[in-house]
C-alpha cells in the first residue's frame, strides 16, 4: 500500500502565481515527520521544509509553506510567487517510526513547470 | 563538512559485471539511507543503517544487491552480477537521529548497465 501519495504527476503555473502541490500520507504512528524536497533537472535533492506531527502551526520557509491537515492526513506544499527557477520535481516524504528507528520514504513526485 | 559524497558519479558497465557504489555520509550523522530512482518506480528506499547497523533491507530488490557499512564514515552498495534493469540513479543520504532530521543527499551515481 502506498504510504505517500502525490496525485498530481505534473502541474503548471504562471510565473508570480501561487501553486499547491498535494500530498497525502498513511501512518498509524502518532509521531512522525513530513518533508518536501525539490529535485531540479540537475538531479540533486534539495530539502525545502519540514512539519512535525505535533506541530500546531503550519511550517513556513520563505516562499514555501506546508498546509498540514492532520485529520485528513495531508501535507500540501504551497509555493507563493512562483519563479522560473521553481520548475522541478517535488517530492513529499515521511519519516515514521519503525521498530524504534526512523525510516524515510518518498512519494512518486510532482513535476512543476513554471511558465513566464 | 563537504556534505554526503558519492562515487563514482557515473558508471557504465556491462551486464554480468560487479558494480560497487560508494558513499561517505556527513560526519556525526547516525542514519544512512540508500535509494534508487527510476522513471517507472520513483525514489525507492533500498536499505537503511543506524549507527552502522543495517535496520531494514526489505527494499533491496534481489540477492544480487548487498550493502555494507563497515564504519561510520563509509558505506557501499554492491550489485553482482549487474543487469540492464539495474540502470538507475542511486542516491545515498544521511541524517541525524531524530524524526525532524532531514536527510542530506549525495549527488547520486548514475548507473548504466549495457
Short mmCIF file of C-alpha atoms in Angstrom, two decimals:
data_model
loop_
_atom_site.label_atom_id
_atom_site.label_comp_id
_atom_site.label_asym_id
_atom_site.label_seq_id
_atom_site.Cartn_x
_atom_site.Cartn_y
_atom_site.Cartn_z
CA UNK A 1 0.00 0.00 0.00
CA UNK A 2 1.18 3.47 -0.84
CA UNK A 3 2.31 5.33 2.24
CA UNK A 4 2.84 8.64 0.49
CA UNK A 5 0.53 9.64 -2.34
CA UNK A 6 1.14 12.51 -4.71
CA UNK A 7 -1.80 12.50 -7.10
CA UNK A 8 -0.51 15.16 -9.50
CA UNK A 9 2.13 13.77 -11.86
CA UNK A 10 2.50 17.21 -13.42
CA UNK A 11 1.43 20.75 -12.68
CA UNK A 12 2.00 24.06 -14.35
CA UNK A 13 1.69 27.58 -13.03
CA UNK A 14 2.20 31.08 -14.33
CA UNK A 15 5.18 32.97 -13.01
CA UNK A 16 4.34 35.02 -9.89
CA UNK A 17 1.27 32.97 -9.08
CA UNK A 18 0.88 30.56 -6.17
CA UNK A 19 0.66 26.80 -6.62
CA UNK A 20 -0.31 23.95 -4.31
CA UNK A 21 1.24 20.50 -4.63
CA UNK A 22 -0.78 17.76 -2.98
CA UNK A 23 0.46 15.07 -0.63
CA UNK A 24 -1.45 12.58 1.47
CA UNK A 25 0.12 10.01 3.74
CA UNK A 26 -0.78 6.92 5.64
CA UNK A 27 0.57 6.03 9.05
CA UNK A 28 -0.68 4.63 12.33
CA UNK A 29 2.07 6.38 14.27
CA UNK A 30 1.28 9.40 16.40
CA UNK A 31 4.77 10.80 16.00
CA UNK A 32 6.12 11.35 12.51
CA UNK A 33 7.73 13.96 10.33
CA UNK A 34 6.81 15.23 6.89
CA UNK A 35 9.25 16.73 4.43
CA UNK A 36 9.29 18.26 0.99
CA UNK A 37 12.24 18.06 -1.36
CA UNK A 38 12.93 19.70 -4.69
CA UNK A 39 14.82 17.97 -7.49
CA UNK A 40 15.80 20.31 -10.35
CA UNK A 41 16.86 18.96 -13.71
CA UNK A 42 20.45 18.82 -12.49
CA UNK A 43 19.38 15.93 -10.26
CA UNK A 44 20.31 16.94 -6.74
CA UNK A 45 17.80 16.56 -3.92
CA UNK A 46 17.20 19.80 -2.04
CA UNK A 47 15.40 19.90 1.31
CA UNK A 48 12.68 22.55 1.41
CA UNK A 49 10.52 22.30 4.51
CA UNK A 50 9.65 20.11 7.48
CA UNK A 51 6.49 19.61 9.54
CA UNK A 52 6.34 17.55 12.72
CA UNK A 53 3.16 15.69 13.54
CA UNK A 54 2.84 17.51 16.85
CA UNK A 55 3.50 20.95 15.41
CA UNK A 56 0.37 23.04 15.74
CA UNK A 57 1.49 25.74 13.37
CA UNK A 58 1.97 25.14 9.68
CA UNK A 59 5.62 25.26 8.72
CA UNK A 60 6.88 28.11 6.56
CA UNK A 61 10.24 28.72 4.89
CA UNK A 62 10.37 31.81 2.75
CA UNK A 63 8.04 31.29 -0.20
CA UNK A 64 7.28 27.72 0.88
CA UNK A 65 4.57 26.80 3.32
CA UNK A 66 3.15 23.48 4.31
CA UNK A 67 -0.62 23.18 4.65
CA UNK A 68 -0.81 20.46 7.30
CA UNK A 69 -4.21 18.89 7.93
CA UNK A 70 -3.57 16.11 10.37
CA UNK A 71 -7.08 14.66 10.48
CA UNK A 72 -7.11 14.39 6.70
CA UNK A 73 -3.50 13.14 6.66
CA UNK A 74 -2.50 15.70 4.12
CA UNK A 75 0.62 17.84 3.90
CA UNK A 76 0.35 20.02 0.83
CA UNK A 77 3.17 22.29 -0.26
CA UNK A 78 2.27 25.83 -1.20
CA UNK A 79 4.73 27.84 -3.26
CA UNK A 80 3.88 31.52 -3.38
CA UNK A 81 5.01 33.93 -6.09
CA UNK A 82 6.33 31.19 -8.38
CA UNK A 83 9.61 31.79 -10.16
CA UNK A 84 11.01 30.18 -13.29
CA UNK A 85 13.64 28.51 -11.11
CA UNK A 86 10.90 26.65 -9.26
CA UNK A 87 10.45 24.36 -12.26
CA UNK A 88 11.49 20.95 -10.91
CA UNK A 89 10.27 17.67 -9.46
CA UNK A 90 8.87 17.95 -5.94
CA UNK A 91 8.79 15.03 -3.56
CA UNK A 92 6.81 14.62 -0.39
CA UNK A 93 8.41 12.35 2.22
CA UNK A 94 7.53 10.92 5.60
CA UNK A 95 9.73 9.85 8.43
CA UNK A 96 7.94 7.44 10.70
CA UNK A 97 8.85 5.11 13.50
CA UNK A 98 9.93 1.65 12.53
CA UNK A 99 10.69 -0.63 15.45
CA UNK A 100 12.34 2.20 17.36
CA UNK A 101 14.08 3.56 14.29
CA UNK A 102 13.04 6.16 11.72
CA UNK A 103 12.73 5.26 8.08
CA UNK A 104 12.26 7.90 5.41
CA UNK A 105 10.07 7.13 2.42
CA UNK A 106 9.08 9.24 -0.57
CA UNK A 107 6.09 9.77 -2.78
CA UNK A 108 6.20 9.47 -6.56
CA UNK A 109 6.73 13.19 -7.05
CA UNK A 110 5.05 16.02 -8.94
CA UNK A 111 6.72 17.76 -11.85
CA UNK A 112 6.10 21.50 -11.71
CA UNK A 113 6.55 23.73 -14.72
CA UNK A 114 6.53 27.49 -14.22
CA UNK A 115 5.59 29.40 -17.34
CA UNK A 116 6.62 33.02 -17.97
CA UNK B 1 31.52 19.49 6.16
CA UNK B 2 31.55 18.70 2.44
CA UNK B 3 28.16 17.02 2.55
CA UNK B 4 27.37 13.47 1.52
CA UNK B 5 29.88 12.28 -1.03
CA UNK B 6 29.12 9.55 -3.51
CA UNK B 7 31.39 7.93 -6.02
CA UNK B 8 31.51 7.39 -8.85
CA UNK B 9 29.15 10.00 -10.29
CA UNK B 10 28.64 7.94 -13.41
CA UNK B 11 29.22 4.26 -14.03
CA UNK B 12 28.77 2.34 -17.26
CA UNK B 13 29.27 -1.37 -17.03
CA UNK B 14 28.50 -4.50 -18.96
CA UNK B 15 25.82 -6.91 -17.91
CA UNK B 16 27.19 -9.52 -15.55
CA UNK B 17 29.89 -7.33 -14.08
CA UNK B 18 30.12 -6.41 -10.42
CA UNK B 19 29.37 -2.81 -9.55
CA UNK B 20 30.26 -1.08 -6.29
CA UNK B 21 28.82 2.28 -5.35
CA UNK B 22 30.38 4.24 -2.51
CA UNK B 23 29.09 6.75 0.00
CA UNK B 24 30.64 8.92 2.67
CA UNK B 25 27.95 10.34 4.98
CA UNK B 26 28.11 13.61 6.86
CA UNK B 27 30.21 13.26 9.97
CA UNK B 28 28.08 12.77 13.08
CA UNK B 29 25.03 11.53 11.26
CA UNK B 30 23.53 8.35 12.68
CA UNK B 31 21.40 7.28 9.75
CA UNK B 32 22.42 6.32 6.25
CA UNK B 33 19.89 5.57 3.50
CA UNK B 34 20.34 4.10 0.04
CA UNK B 35 17.71 4.94 -2.58
CA UNK B 36 17.23 4.02 -6.20
CA UNK B 37 15.49 6.41 -8.57
CA UNK B 38 13.92 5.37 -11.87
CA UNK B 39 11.22 6.90 -14.01
CA UNK B 40 8.97 3.92 -13.50
CA UNK B 41 9.36 3.35 -9.77
CA UNK B 42 10.31 6.77 -8.46
CA UNK B 43 12.52 7.01 -5.38
CA UNK B 44 12.70 3.62 -3.68
CA UNK B 45 14.28 3.04 -0.30
CA UNK B 46 16.61 0.08 -0.67
CA UNK B 47 18.17 -0.19 2.77
CA UNK B 48 18.99 1.97 5.74
CA UNK B 49 21.51 1.84 8.55
CA UNK B 50 21.52 3.22 12.05
CA UNK B 51 24.92 3.54 13.73
CA UNK B 52 26.42 1.33 11.01
CA UNK B 53 23.91 -1.48 11.60
CA UNK B 54 21.52 -2.44 8.78
CA UNK B 55 18.00 -1.93 10.08
CA UNK B 56 15.74 -2.66 7.13
CA UNK B 57 16.83 -4.16 3.81
CA UNK B 58 13.33 -5.11 2.67
CA UNK B 59 13.65 -2.71 -0.25
CA UNK B 60 16.65 -4.49 -1.72
CA UNK B 61 15.26 -5.93 -4.94
CA UNK B 62 17.21 -9.16 -5.14
CA UNK B 63 20.04 -11.14 -3.65
CA UNK B 64 22.25 -9.59 -6.29
CA UNK B 65 22.17 -6.42 -4.21
CA UNK B 66 24.11 -6.09 -0.97
CA UNK B 67 25.10 -3.15 1.21
CA UNK B 68 27.62 -2.71 3.97
CA UNK B 69 28.63 -0.02 6.38
CA UNK B 70 31.94 -1.06 7.93
CA UNK B 71 32.33 2.22 9.82
CA UNK B 72 30.56 5.50 10.45
CA UNK B 73 32.17 7.22 7.51
CA UNK B 74 31.73 4.73 4.69
CA UNK B 75 29.10 2.59 3.04
CA UNK B 76 28.95 0.53 -0.14
CA UNK B 77 26.15 -0.78 -2.30
CA UNK B 78 27.19 -3.69 -4.46
CA UNK B 79 25.39 -5.30 -7.37
CA UNK B 80 26.70 -8.65 -8.52
CA UNK B 81 26.01 -9.59 -11.24
CA UNK B 82 24.57 -6.42 -12.72
CA UNK B 83 21.70 -6.46 -15.22
CA UNK B 84 20.36 -3.79 -17.60
CA UNK B 85 17.27 -3.32 -15.43
CA UNK B 86 19.53 -2.11 -12.63
CA UNK B 87 20.20 1.05 -14.62
CA UNK B 88 19.09 3.95 -12.42
CA UNK B 89 20.34 6.77 -10.28
CA UNK B 90 21.41 5.58 -6.85
CA UNK B 91 21.33 8.07 -4.01
CA UNK B 92 22.89 7.89 -0.62
CA UNK B 93 21.56 10.14 2.15
CA UNK B 94 22.42 10.66 5.80
CA UNK B 95 20.66 12.26 8.73
CA UNK B 96 20.73 12.82 12.44
CA UNK B 97 18.86 10.51 14.76
CA UNK B 98 15.55 12.27 15.27
CA UNK B 99 12.29 12.41 13.43
CA UNK B 100 12.76 16.01 12.44
CA UNK B 101 16.16 15.39 10.97
CA UNK B 102 16.06 15.97 7.27
CA UNK B 103 18.09 13.68 5.08
CA UNK B 104 21.02 15.21 3.23
CA UNK B 105 21.54 13.65 -0.15
CA UNK B 106 24.64 12.97 -2.15
CA UNK B 107 24.80 13.89 -5.81
CA UNK B 108 23.86 10.37 -6.82
CA UNK B 109 25.51 7.75 -9.01
CA UNK B 110 24.04 7.29 -12.46
CA UNK B 111 24.46 3.61 -13.30
CA UNK B 112 24.06 2.30 -16.81
CA UNK B 113 24.28 -1.42 -17.41
CA UNK B 114 24.62 -2.35 -21.07
#
